[in-house]
Amino acid sequence: MEHYRRLGVAEEIRTLGLPDDYPPDVSYHTRYASHEIARLHWPSRRDALANRHAGDRRWPTPEPLHRGQEMFIEPVLKQHAESLPGVDIRFGWKVESISQDSTCARLFARDPASGELCEFEADYAVGCDGPRSLVREALGIRYEGTGSEDRDFLGGRMQATYVRAPAFYDVVPGGVAWQYWAMNPQRFGIMIAVDGKGEFVLHTQLPKGAQSSLEYGHESIALTTGGDFPYEIIGVAEWTAGFTLVAKNYGAGRIFIAGDAAHLFTPTSGQGYNTSVDDAANLGWKLAAACLGWGGPNLLATYEAERKPIGHRNTNFARSIADFFGRISMPQALEDSGPAGDACRAEFGQRLQELAWKEFDAPGIHFGMYYKDSSIVCTEPGEGPVDDPHHYVPHARPGARAPHLWISEG
Ligand SMILES: Cc1cc2nc3c(=O)[nH]c(=O)nc-3n(C[C@H](O)[C@H](O)[C@H](O)COP(=O)(O)OP(=O)(O)OC[C@H]3O[C@@H](n4cnc5c(N)ncnc54)[C@H](O)[C@@H]3O)c2cc1C
């Protein structure tokens, strides 16, 4: 959101997603219609904005955390890019090959409408083309790390079931949330509110060898909810969890990679997109400097030197969270009625509460990046701050994010 603020689109993006007064809480349940066992409270957009001038000591930023689906955000970014002079967007075109020599990067792309294949030459090229990146492959760069972790949950093939279900809000006791976790011996699931009005995506693990299907979607909704309510499945899709991968290099010569082309996460803690936007912000000004002629010969190399360690840092953080949920042992009495069940849920809920805090309240991950070993950063004597995902200490050492401080008008 800070990067979007600089581009001038933060305000518009902040209007997208959940309604103004919708609390983006994370709640944990045995089944959605039964017991709520833990809840991480988080301020709504309205409250977060109203309080931002008071100065949040844990998240000191003019742009408080915002939750919005990419499908809402991408059109705003596209429209913004199209409004910039000198930017030529070829939406839907497909790059078929890319190469380079000492004078330029060269790529061939096809117009899906006419079938025409065009050649483009550029001083530099950046592949932001996702996990199956053609650009990364053309450069011969491999991912390093862990490629396919096997877990009971969040490790292997997953199904996303997209549902229209305003009545879901009526079956869940305990109030609205943004992420609803269901944890019972029959099925784990995460139901995520898309628009705060009745559209949700339910993520569940597929059994080994199974393919996504409507039937599995219906079964998952029944087992995670434990109660009847009217709903309609809009669609199902598969994705894979269990990646902790970072590209060995973030580019070669005149061609670079960024975003999922350079790293792949299990989406616990929501780091993939954030890390991707940060890559683009880091590379963007360096490419501009190179094109305008003031960057010097070594500036572009600092993109990999600065961002690759962050790729490892952030993917490992996400992995540590997924490990907890994927390997958790469920207490026997979790769904029992009576005092024994109540005590079991209270004890388990306490563990989940701590974990929710670990997963979602991580300002150090977002603000604590510190490029102290970069060749364009001068070293300062003395120890730097400890890199702690859960605590961000504002500091003004070279290579760190400049601390935020409101100054008075004028
Ligand atoms: C279930 C799930 C939940 C997630 N939740 C979060 C979250 O809460 N927070 C978070 O920060 N991240 C989250 N992520 C991760 C996030 O979605 C990705 O990190 C992010 O989308 C990466 O953006 P990208 O632009 O690098 O790649 P992509 O979004 O994959 O975009 C790549 C684009 O390149 C295009 N492309 C590919 N090949 C070509 C070609 N040859 N020619 C032209 N175009 C091409 C594709 O069509 C696509 O549009 C989640 C991921 C999943 C799967």
CSV table of C-alpha atoms and ligand atoms in Angstrom, one decimal:
chain,number,residue,atom,x,y,z
A,1,MET,CA,0.0,0.0,0.0
A,2,GLU,CA,2.9,2.3,0.6
A,3,HIS,CA,4.2,1.7,-2.9
A,4,TYR,CA,0.7,2.2,-4.3
A,5,ARG,CA,0.6,5.5,-2.3
A,6,ARG,CA,3.7,6.6,-4.2
A,7,LEU,CA,2.0,5.7,-7.5
A,8,GLY,CA,-1.1,7.6,-6.5
A,9,VAL,CA,-3.5,4.6,-6.6
A,10,ALA,CA,-3.6,3.7,-2.8
A,11,GLU,CA,-6.9,5.5,-2.2
A,12,GLU,CA,-8.7,3.8,-5.0
A,13,ILE,CA,-7.3,0.4,-4.1
A,14,ARG,CA,-8.4,0.9,-0.5
A,15,THR,CA,-12.0,1.2,-1.6
A,16,LEU,CA,-11.8,-2.3,-3.1
A,17,GLY,CA,-12.6,-5.6,-1.3
A,18,LEU,CA,-14.5,-5.7,2.0
A,19,PRO,CA,-17.0,-3.0,3.0
A,20,ASP,CA,-15.8,0.0,5.0
A,21,ASP,CA,-16.9,-1.2,8.4
A,22,TYR,CA,-16.2,-4.9,7.9
A,23,PRO,CA,-13.7,-6.3,10.4
A,24,PRO,CA,-11.0,-8.4,8.6
A,25,ASP,CA,-10.8,-10.7,11.6
A,26,VAL,CA,-9.4,-14.3,11.5
A,27,SER,CA,-11.6,-16.8,13.3
A,28,TYR,CA,-11.0,-20.4,14.1
A,29,HIS,CA,-13.8,-23.0,14.4
A,30,THR,CA,-14.3,-26.7,14.8
A,31,ARG,CA,-17.0,-26.4,12.2
A,32,TYR,CA,-18.4,-23.0,11.2
A,33,ALA,CA,-21.9,-23.7,12.6
A,34,SER,CA,-20.5,-25.1,15.9
A,35,HIS,CA,-17.7,-23.8,18.1
A,36,GLU,CA,-15.6,-20.7,17.6
A,37,ILE,CA,-12.4,-21.4,19.4
A,38,ALA,CA,-10.2,-18.4,18.7
A,39,ARG,CA,-10.3,-15.0,17.0
A,40,LEU,CA,-7.7,-12.5,15.9
A,41,HIS,CA,-9.4,-9.1,15.9
A,42,TRP,CA,-8.3,-6.5,13.3
A,43,PRO,CA,-9.7,-3.0,12.6
A,44,SER,CA,-12.0,-2.4,9.7
A,45,ARG,CA,-10.9,-0.1,6.9
A,46,ARG,CA,-12.9,2.8,8.5
A,47,ASP,CA,-11.3,2.3,12.0
A,48,ALA,CA,-7.8,1.8,10.6
A,49,LEU,CA,-8.0,5.0,8.6
A,50,ALA,CA,-9.6,7.0,11.5
A,51,ASN,CA,-6.7,5.9,13.8
A,52,ARG,CA,-3.8,6.3,11.5
A,53,HIS,CA,-2.9,9.8,12.6
A,54,ALA,CA,-2.8,8.7,16.2
A,55,GLY,CA,0.3,6.6,15.3
A,56,ASP,CA,0.2,2.9,15.5
A,57,ARG,CA,3.3,1.8,17.4
A,58,ARG,CA,3.3,-1.8,16.0
A,59,TRP,CA,2.5,-0.8,12.4
A,60,PRO,CA,3.8,2.7,11.9
A,61,THR,CA,2.7,3.6,8.4
A,62,PRO,CA,0.4,6.1,6.7
A,63,GLU,CA,-1.1,3.1,4.8
A,64,PRO,CA,-2.5,0.6,7.2
A,65,LEU,CA,-2.8,-3.0,6.1
A,66,HIS,CA,-5.5,-3.6,3.6
A,67,ARG,CA,-7.0,-6.8,2.4
A,68,GLY,CA,-8.3,-6.9,-1.2
A,69,GLN,CA,-8.5,-9.6,-3.9
A,70,GLU,CA,-6.2,-9.4,-6.8
A,71,MET,CA,-9.1,-9.6,-9.2
A,72,PHE,CA,-10.3,-6.2,-7.9
A,73,ILE,CA,-6.9,-4.6,-7.8
A,74,GLU,CA,-5.5,-5.6,-11.2
A,75,PRO,CA,-8.0,-3.5,-13.3
A,76,VAL,CA,-7.0,-0.4,-11.3
A,77,LEU,CA,-3.3,-1.1,-11.9
A,78,LYS,CA,-4.0,-1.7,-15.6
A,79,GLN,CA,-5.9,1.5,-15.9
A,80,HIS,CA,-3.2,3.4,-14.2
A,81,ALA,CA,-0.5,1.9,-16.4
A,82,GLU,CA,-2.5,2.8,-19.5
A,83,SER,CA,-2.8,6.4,-18.4
A,84,LEU,CA,1.0,6.9,-18.3
A,85,PRO,CA,2.6,8.5,-21.3
A,86,GLY,CA,5.0,6.2,-23.1
A,87,VAL,CA,3.4,3.0,-21.8
A,88,ASP,CA,2.0,0.7,-24.5
A,89,ILE,CA,0.0,-2.1,-23.0
A,90,ARG,CA,-0.7,-5.2,-25.2
A,91,PHE,CA,-3.2,-6.9,-22.9
A,92,GLY,CA,-3.6,-10.6,-23.6
A,93,TRP,CA,-0.6,-10.9,-25.9
A,94,LYS,CA,1.6,-13.9,-25.3
A,95,VAL,CA,5.4,-13.9,-25.3
A,96,GLU,CA,6.6,-16.9,-27.2
A,97,SER,CA,10.4,-16.5,-27.0
A,98,ILE,CA,13.0,-14.2,-25.5
A,99,SER,CA,16.7,-13.8,-26.1
A,100,GLN,CA,19.5,-11.2,-25.8
A,101,ASP,CA,22.8,-10.1,-27.2
A,102,SER,CA,25.2,-7.4,-26.3
A,103,THR,CA,23.0,-4.7,-27.9
A,104,CYS,CA,19.4,-5.5,-26.7
A,105,ALA,CA,16.8,-7.9,-25.3
A,106,ARG,CA,14.6,-9.3,-28.1
A,107,LEU,CA,11.2,-11.0,-27.7
A,108,PHE,CA,8.5,-12.4,-29.9
A,109,ALA,CA,4.9,-12.0,-28.8
A,110,ARG,CA,1.6,-13.0,-30.5
A,111,ASP,CA,-1.6,-11.0,-30.6
A,112,PRO,CA,-4.4,-13.5,-29.6
A,113,ALA,CA,-7.0,-11.6,-31.7
A,114,SER,CA,-5.2,-11.5,-35.1
A,115,GLY,CA,-2.6,-14.3,-34.5
A,116,GLU,CA,0.1,-11.9,-35.7
A,117,LEU,CA,3.6,-12.5,-34.3
A,118,CYS,CA,5.6,-9.3,-33.5
A,119,GLU,CA,9.2,-8.8,-32.6
A,120,PHE,CA,10.2,-6.3,-29.9
A,121,GLU,CA,13.6,-5.0,-29.0
A,122,ALA,CA,14.4,-3.3,-25.7
A,123,ASP,CA,17.4,-2.2,-23.7
A,124,TYR,CA,16.0,-4.3,-20.8
A,125,ALA,CA,13.2,-6.8,-20.3
A,126,VAL,CA,11.5,-8.1,-17.1
A,127,GLY,CA,9.6,-11.4,-16.8
A,128,CYS,CA,6.8,-10.9,-14.4
A,129,ASP,CA,5.2,-14.0,-15.8
A,130,GLY,CA,4.4,-16.1,-12.8
A,131,PRO,CA,5.6,-19.5,-11.5
A,132,ARG,CA,5.8,-21.2,-15.0
A,133,SER,CA,7.9,-18.2,-16.2
A,134,LEU,CA,9.0,-18.6,-19.8
A,135,VAL,CA,11.5,-15.8,-19.2
A,136,ARG,CA,13.1,-17.7,-16.3
A,137,GLU,CA,13.3,-20.9,-18.4
A,138,ALA,CA,14.8,-19.0,-21.3
A,139,LEU,CA,17.5,-17.7,-19.0
A,140,GLY,CA,18.2,-21.2,-17.7
A,141,ILE,CA,17.6,-20.2,-14.1
A,142,ARG,CA,16.3,-22.8,-11.7
A,143,TYR,CA,14.5,-22.4,-8.4
A,144,GLU,CA,16.3,-23.4,-5.2
A,145,GLY,CA,14.6,-24.6,-2.1
A,146,THR,CA,11.8,-27.0,-1.3
A,147,GLY,CA,9.5,-27.8,-4.2
A,148,SER,CA,6.7,-30.0,-3.0
A,149,GLU,CA,6.2,-30.4,0.7
A,150,ASP,CA,3.7,-33.1,1.8
A,151,ARG,CA,1.4,-32.0,4.6
A,152,ASP,CA,-2.1,-33.0,5.8
A,153,PHE,CA,-3.1,-29.4,5.1
A,154,LEU,CA,-1.3,-26.7,3.0
A,155,GLY,CA,1.1,-29.2,1.5
A,156,GLY,CA,0.0,-30.7,-1.9
A,157,ARG,CA,-2.9,-30.2,-4.3
A,158,MET,CA,-5.5,-27.9,-2.9
A,159,GLN,CA,-9.0,-27.1,-4.2
A,160,ALA,CA,-10.4,-23.5,-4.2
A,161,THR,CA,-14.2,-23.6,-4.2
A,162,TYR,CA,-15.7,-20.2,-5.1
A,163,VAL,CA,-19.2,-19.8,-3.6
A,164,ARG,CA,-22.0,-17.3,-3.5
A,165,ALA,CA,-23.5,-17.8,0.0
A,166,PRO,CA,-24.9,-14.7,1.8
A,167,ALA,CA,-26.6,-17.1,4.2
A,168,PHE,CA,-23.2,-18.3,5.5
A,169,TYR,CA,-23.2,-15.2,7.7
A,170,ASP,CA,-26.3,-16.5,9.4
A,171,VAL,CA,-25.0,-20.0,10.3
A,172,VAL,CA,-21.7,-18.8,11.9
A,173,PRO,CA,-22.1,-17.8,15.5
A,174,GLY,CA,-19.6,-15.2,16.8
A,175,GLY,CA,-19.7,-12.4,14.2
A,176,VAL,CA,-18.2,-11.8,10.8
A,177,ALA,CA,-14.6,-12.4,9.9
A,178,TRP,CA,-12.4,-12.2,6.8
A,179,GLN,CA,-10.8,-15.7,7.2
A,180,TYR,CA,-12.7,-18.5,8.8
A,181,TRP,CA,-10.7,-21.6,9.6
A,182,ALA,CA,-12.4,-24.9,10.2
A,183,MET,CA,-10.4,-27.6,12.0
A,184,ASN,CA,-12.0,-31.0,12.7
A,185,PRO,CA,-10.8,-34.5,12.1
A,186,GLN,CA,-12.8,-34.8,8.9
A,187,ARG,CA,-11.8,-31.7,7.1
A,188,PHE,CA,-9.6,-28.6,7.4
A,189,GLY,CA,-10.7,-25.5,5.5
A,190,ILE,CA,-10.2,-21.8,5.1
A,191,MET,CA,-13.3,-19.8,4.0
A,192,ILE,CA,-12.2,-16.4,2.9
A,193,ALA,CA,-14.7,-13.5,2.4
A,194,VAL,CA,-14.2,-12.0,-1.1
A,195,ASP,CA,-16.6,-9.0,-1.1
A,196,GLY,CA,-18.1,-9.0,2.4
A,197,LYS,CA,-21.5,-9.4,0.9
A,198,GLY,CA,-21.7,-13.1,0.3
A,199,GLU,CA,-19.0,-14.3,-2.0
A,200,PHE,CA,-16.4,-16.6,-0.4
A,201,VAL,CA,-13.5,-18.9,-1.5
A,202,LEU,CA,-13.1,-22.1,0.5
A,203,HIS,CA,-9.6,-23.7,0.4
A,204,THR,CA,-9.4,-27.4,1.2
A,205,GLN,CA,-6.7,-30.0,0.6
A,206,LEU,CA,-7.4,-32.6,-2.1
A,207,PRO,CA,-6.9,-36.3,-1.2
A,208,LYS,CA,-3.7,-37.7,-2.9
A,209,GLY,CA,-4.4,-38.4,-6.6
A,210,ALA,CA,-7.8,-36.7,-6.6
A,211,GLN,CA,-8.8,-33.9,-8.9
A,212,SER,CA,-10.9,-30.9,-8.1
A,213,SER,CA,-14.6,-31.3,-8.6
A,214,LEU,CA,-17.9,-29.8,-7.7
A,215,GLU,CA,-18.7,-32.9,-5.5
A,216,TYR,CA,-15.6,-32.4,-3.5
A,217,GLY,CA,-16.6,-28.7,-3.1
A,218,HIS,CA,-20.1,-29.7,-1.8
A,219,GLU,CA,-18.6,-32.3,0.6
A,220,SER,CA,-16.0,-29.8,1.9
A,221,ILE,CA,-18.7,-27.1,2.5
A,222,ALA,CA,-20.8,-29.7,4.4
A,223,LEU,CA,-17.8,-31.0,6.5
A,224,THR,CA,-16.4,-27.6,7.4
A,225,THR,CA,-19.7,-26.1,8.2
A,226,GLY,CA,-21.6,-28.8,10.0
A,227,GLY,CA,-24.9,-27.2,9.2
A,228,ASP,CA,-27.2,-26.5,6.3
A,229,PHE,CA,-27.5,-23.2,4.4
A,230,PRO,CA,-28.3,-22.3,0.8
A,231,TYR,CA,-25.3,-21.6,-1.4
A,232,GLU,CA,-24.2,-21.8,-5.1
A,233,ILE,CA,-20.8,-22.9,-6.3
A,234,ILE,CA,-19.5,-20.4,-8.8
A,235,GLY,CA,-16.5,-22.5,-9.7
A,236,VAL,CA,-13.7,-24.7,-8.5
A,237,ALA,CA,-9.9,-24.6,-9.3
A,238,GLU,CA,-6.8,-26.4,-8.2
A,239,TRP,CA,-3.6,-24.9,-6.8
A,240,THR,CA,-0.5,-26.4,-5.1
A,241,ALA,CA,0.7,-25.6,-1.6
A,242,GLY,CA,4.0,-26.6,-0.2
A,243,PHE,CA,6.5,-24.4,-2.1
A,244,THR,CA,9.4,-22.6,-0.6
A,245,LEU,CA,11.3,-21.7,-3.7
A,246,VAL,CA,13.5,-18.9,-4.7
A,247,ALA,CA,15.2,-18.4,-8.1
A,248,LYS,CA,19.0,-19.0,-8.1
A,249,ASN,CA,19.4,-15.7,-9.9
A,250,TYR,CA,17.0,-12.8,-10.4
A,251,GLY,CA,18.2,-12.2,-14.0
A,252,ALA,CA,21.0,-12.4,-16.4
A,253,GLY,CA,22.4,-9.6,-18.6
A,254,ARG,CA,19.6,-7.4,-19.8
A,255,ILE,CA,16.8,-9.6,-18.7
A,256,PHE,CA,15.3,-9.8,-15.1
A,257,ILE,CA,12.6,-11.7,-13.4
A,258,ALA,CA,10.3,-10.5,-10.6
A,259,GLY,CA,7.3,-11.8,-8.6
A,260,ASP,CA,6.3,-15.4,-8.6
A,261,ALA,CA,8.7,-15.9,-11.5
A,262,ALA,CA,11.4,-15.3,-8.9
A,263,HIS,CA,9.9,-17.0,-5.8
A,264,LEU,CA,7.0,-19.2,-4.8
A,265,PHE,CA,5.3,-19.4,-1.5
A,266,THR,CA,2.7,-21.4,0.4
A,267,PRO,CA,0.3,-18.5,0.9
A,268,THR,CA,0.3,-18.6,4.7
A,269,SER,CA,0.7,-15.1,6.0
A,270,GLY,CA,0.0,-13.6,2.6
A,271,GLN,CA,3.5,-12.8,1.5
A,272,GLY,CA,3.7,-13.7,-2.2
A,273,TYR,CA,2.0,-10.7,-3.7
A,274,ASN,CA,3.6,-8.4,-1.2
A,275,THR,CA,7.0,-9.6,-1.9
A,276,SER,CA,6.3,-9.4,-5.6
A,277,VAL,CA,5.3,-5.7,-5.5
A,278,ASP,CA,8.4,-5.0,-3.4
A,279,ASP,CA,10.6,-6.6,-6.1
A,280,ALA,CA,9.0,-4.4,-8.8
A,281,ALA,CA,9.5,-1.3,-6.7
A,282,ASN,CA,13.1,-2.2,-6.1
A,283,LEU,CA,13.9,-3.0,-9.8
A,284,GLY,CA,11.8,-0.1,-11.2
A,285,TRP,CA,13.8,2.8,-10.0
A,286,LYS,CA,17.1,1.0,-10.9
A,287,LEU,CA,15.9,0.4,-14.5
A,288,ALA,CA,14.8,4.0,-14.8
A,289,ALA,CA,18.3,5.1,-13.5
A,290,ALA,CA,19.9,2.8,-16.1
A,291,CYS,CA,17.8,4.0,-18.9
A,292,LEU,CA,18.3,7.7,-18.0
A,293,GLY,CA,22.0,7.1,-17.8
A,294,TRP,CA,22.7,8.0,-14.2
A,295,GLY,CA,22.6,4.5,-12.7
A,296,GLY,CA,26.3,3.5,-13.2
A,297,PRO,CA,27.5,0.1,-14.2
A,298,ASN,CA,26.7,-1.9,-11.1
A,299,LEU,CA,23.4,-0.6,-9.9
A,300,LEU,CA,21.2,-3.3,-11.6
A,301,ALA,CA,23.2,-6.1,-10.0
A,302,THR,CA,22.0,-4.8,-6.6
A,303,TYR,CA,18.4,-5.9,-7.5
A,304,GLU,CA,19.4,-9.5,-7.0
A,305,ALA,CA,21.7,-8.8,-4.1
A,306,GLU,CA,19.0,-7.0,-2.2
A,307,ARG,CA,15.9,-9.0,-3.2
A,308,LYS,CA,17.0,-12.6,-3.2
A,309,PRO,CA,17.8,-12.7,0.5
A,310,ILE,CA,14.3,-11.2,1.1
A,311,GLY,CA,12.9,-14.0,-1.1
A,312,HIS,CA,14.5,-16.5,1.2
A,313,ARG,CA,13.5,-14.7,4.3
A,314,ASN,CA,9.9,-14.3,3.4
A,315,THR,CA,9.4,-17.8,1.9
A,316,ASN,CA,10.9,-19.3,5.0
A,317,PHE,CA,8.6,-17.3,7.3
A,318,ALA,CA,5.5,-18.5,5.3
A,319,ARG,CA,6.8,-22.1,5.5
A,320,SER,CA,7.2,-22.0,9.3
A,321,ILE,CA,3.5,-21.0,9.6
A,322,ALA,CA,2.3,-23.7,7.1
A,323,ASP,CA,4.3,-26.3,9.0
A,324,PHE,CA,2.4,-25.6,12.2
A,325,PHE,CA,-1.0,-26.0,10.6
A,326,GLY,CA,0.0,-28.9,8.3
A,327,ARG,CA,1.4,-31.0,11.1
A,328,ILE,CA,-0.9,-30.1,13.9
A,329,SER,CA,-2.3,-33.0,16.0
A,330,MET,CA,-6.0,-32.5,16.8
A,331,PRO,CA,-7.0,-33.1,20.4
A,332,GLN,CA,-9.4,-36.0,20.7
A,333,ALA,CA,-12.1,-34.2,22.7
A,334,LEU,CA,-12.2,-31.1,20.4
A,335,GLU,CA,-15.8,-31.6,19.4
A,336,ASP,CA,-17.1,-33.2,22.6
A,337,SER,CA,-19.9,-31.5,24.5
A,338,GLY,CA,-19.7,-30.8,28.2
A,339,PRO,CA,-16.8,-29.5,30.4
A,340,ALA,CA,-14.1,-31.8,29.0
A,341,GLY,CA,-14.9,-30.5,25.4
A,342,ASP,CA,-15.0,-27.0,26.7
A,343,ALA,CA,-11.6,-27.3,28.4
A,344,CYS,CA,-10.1,-28.9,25.3
A,345,ARG,CA,-11.3,-26.2,23.0
A,346,ALA,CA,-10.1,-23.5,25.4
A,347,GLU,CA,-6.6,-25.0,25.5
A,348,PHE,CA,-6.5,-25.6,21.7
A,349,GLY,CA,-7.9,-22.1,21.1
A,350,GLN,CA,-5.2,-20.5,23.1
A,351,ARG,CA,-2.6,-22.2,20.9
A,352,LEU,CA,-4.4,-21.0,17.8
A,353,GLN,CA,-4.7,-17.5,19.1
A,354,GLU,CA,-0.9,-17.3,19.5
A,355,LEU,CA,-0.4,-18.7,16.0
A,356,ALA,CA,-2.9,-16.3,14.5
A,357,TRP,CA,-0.8,-13.5,16.0
A,358,LYS,CA,2.3,-15.0,14.5
A,359,GLU,CA,0.8,-15.4,11.1
A,360,PHE,CA,-0.9,-12.1,10.6
A,361,ASP,CA,0.6,-9.6,13.0
A,362,ALA,CA,4.0,-9.5,11.3
A,363,PRO,CA,5.0,-5.8,10.8
A,364,GLY,CA,8.7,-6.7,10.9
A,365,ILE,CA,8.3,-8.8,7.7
A,366,HIS,CA,6.8,-5.9,5.8
A,367,PHE,CA,8.7,-2.9,7.2
A,368,GLY,CA,11.9,-4.4,8.6
A,369,MET,CA,13.8,-5.2,5.3
A,370,TYR,CA,17.3,-4.0,5.6
A,371,TYR,CA,19.7,-4.1,2.6
A,372,LYS,CA,22.8,-3.7,4.7
A,373,ASP,CA,25.0,-5.9,2.5
A,374,SER,CA,24.1,-4.2,-0.7
A,375,SER,CA,27.0,-2.5,-2.6
A,376,ILE,CA,25.0,0.7,-2.9
A,377,VAL,CA,24.5,1.0,0.8
A,378,CYS,CA,27.3,2.5,3.0
A,379,THR,CA,27.8,0.7,6.3
A,380,GLU,CA,27.3,2.4,9.5
A,381,PRO,CA,29.3,1.4,12.6
A,382,GLY,CA,27.5,-0.6,15.3
A,383,GLU,CA,24.9,-3.4,15.3
A,384,GLY,CA,21.8,-2.9,13.2
A,385,PRO,CA,18.4,-3.9,14.5
A,386,VAL,CA,17.5,-7.5,14.9
A,387,ASP,CA,15.4,-8.8,12.0
A,388,ASP,CA,12.2,-10.0,13.9
A,389,PRO,CA,9.1,-10.7,11.9
A,390,HIS,CA,6.8,-9.6,14.7
A,391,HIS,CA,8.5,-6.4,15.9
A,392,TYR,CA,9.5,-3.6,13.7
A,393,VAL,CA,11.9,-1.0,15.1
A,394,PRO,CA,12.0,2.1,12.9
A,395,HIS,CA,15.6,3.2,12.3
A,396,ALA,CA,17.4,5.4,9.8
A,397,ARG,CA,20.3,3.3,8.9
A,398,PRO,CA,21.2,3.3,5.2
A,399,GLY,CA,19.5,0.4,3.4
A,400,ALA,CA,16.4,0.4,5.6
A,401,ARG,CA,12.9,1.7,4.9
A,402,ALA,CA,12.7,5.3,5.9
A,403,PRO,CA,10.8,5.5,9.2
A,404,HIS,CA,7.3,7.0,9.0
A,405,LEU,CA,6.5,10.2,10.9
A,406,TRP,CA,3.6,12.6,10.4
A,407,ILE,CA,4.7,16.2,10.1
A,408,SER,CA,2.4,19.1,10.6
A,409,GLU,CA,0.9,21.0,7.6
A,410,GLY,CA,3.3,23.5,6.0
B,1,LIG,C1,-4.6,-19.5,-2.9
B,1,LIG,C2,-3.6,-18.4,-2.9
B,1,LIG,C3,-3.7,-17.4,-2.0
B,1,LIG,C4,-2.8,-16.3,-2.0
B,1,LIG,N1,-3.0,-15.3,-1.1
B,1,LIG,C5,-2.1,-14.3,-1.0
B,1,LIG,C6,-2.2,-13.3,0.0
B,1,LIG,O1,-3.1,-13.3,0.8
B,1,LIG,N2,-1.2,-12.3,0.0
B,1,LIG,C7,-0.2,-12.3,-0.9
B,1,LIG,O2,0.7,-11.4,-0.8
B,1,LIG,N3,-0.1,-13.3,-1.8
B,1,LIG,C8,-1.0,-14.3,-1.9
B,1,LIG,N4,-0.9,-15.2,-2.9
B,1,LIG,C9,0.3,-15.2,-3.8
B,1,LIG,C10,0.0,-14.2,-5.0
B,1,LIG,O3,-1.2,-14.6,-5.7
B,1,LIG,C11,1.2,-14.2,-6.0
B,1,LIG,O4,2.4,-14.1,-5.3
B,1,LIG,C12,1.0,-13.1,-7.0
B,1,LIG,O5,-0.1,-13.3,-7.8
B,1,LIG,C13,2.3,-13.1,-7.9
B,1,LIG,O6,2.1,-12.1,-8.9
B,1,LIG,P1,2.9,-12.2,-10.3
B,1,LIG,O7,2.4,-11.0,-11.1
B,1,LIG,O8,4.3,-12.3,-10.0
B,1,LIG,O9,2.4,-13.5,-11.0
B,1,LIG,P2,1.0,-14.0,-11.5
B,1,LIG,O10,-0.1,-13.4,-10.7
B,1,LIG,O11,1.1,-15.4,-11.7
B,1,LIG,O12,0.9,-13.2,-12.9
B,1,LIG,C14,1.7,-13.6,-14.0
B,1,LIG,C15,1.1,-13.1,-15.3
B,1,LIG,O13,1.9,-13.4,-16.4
B,1,LIG,C16,1.1,-13.8,-17.5
B,1,LIG,N5,2.0,-14.6,-18.4
B,1,LIG,C17,2.5,-15.8,-18.1
B,1,LIG,N6,3.2,-16.3,-19.2
B,1,LIG,C18,3.1,-15.3,-20.1
B,1,LIG,C19,3.6,-15.2,-21.5
B,1,LIG,N7,4.4,-16.1,-22.0
B,1,LIG,N8,3.3,-14.1,-22.2
B,1,LIG,C20,2.5,-13.1,-21.6
B,1,LIG,N9,2.0,-13.2,-20.3
B,1,LIG,C21,2.3,-14.2,-19.6
B,1,LIG,C22,0.0,-14.6,-16.8
B,1,LIG,O14,-1.1,-14.7,-17.7
B,1,LIG,C23,-0.3,-13.8,-15.6
B,1,LIG,O15,-1.2,-12.8,-15.9
B,1,LIG,C24,-1.8,-16.3,-2.9
B,1,LIG,C25,-1.6,-17.3,-3.9
B,1,LIG,C26,-2.5,-18.4,-3.9
B,1,LIG,C27,-2.4,-19.5,-4.9
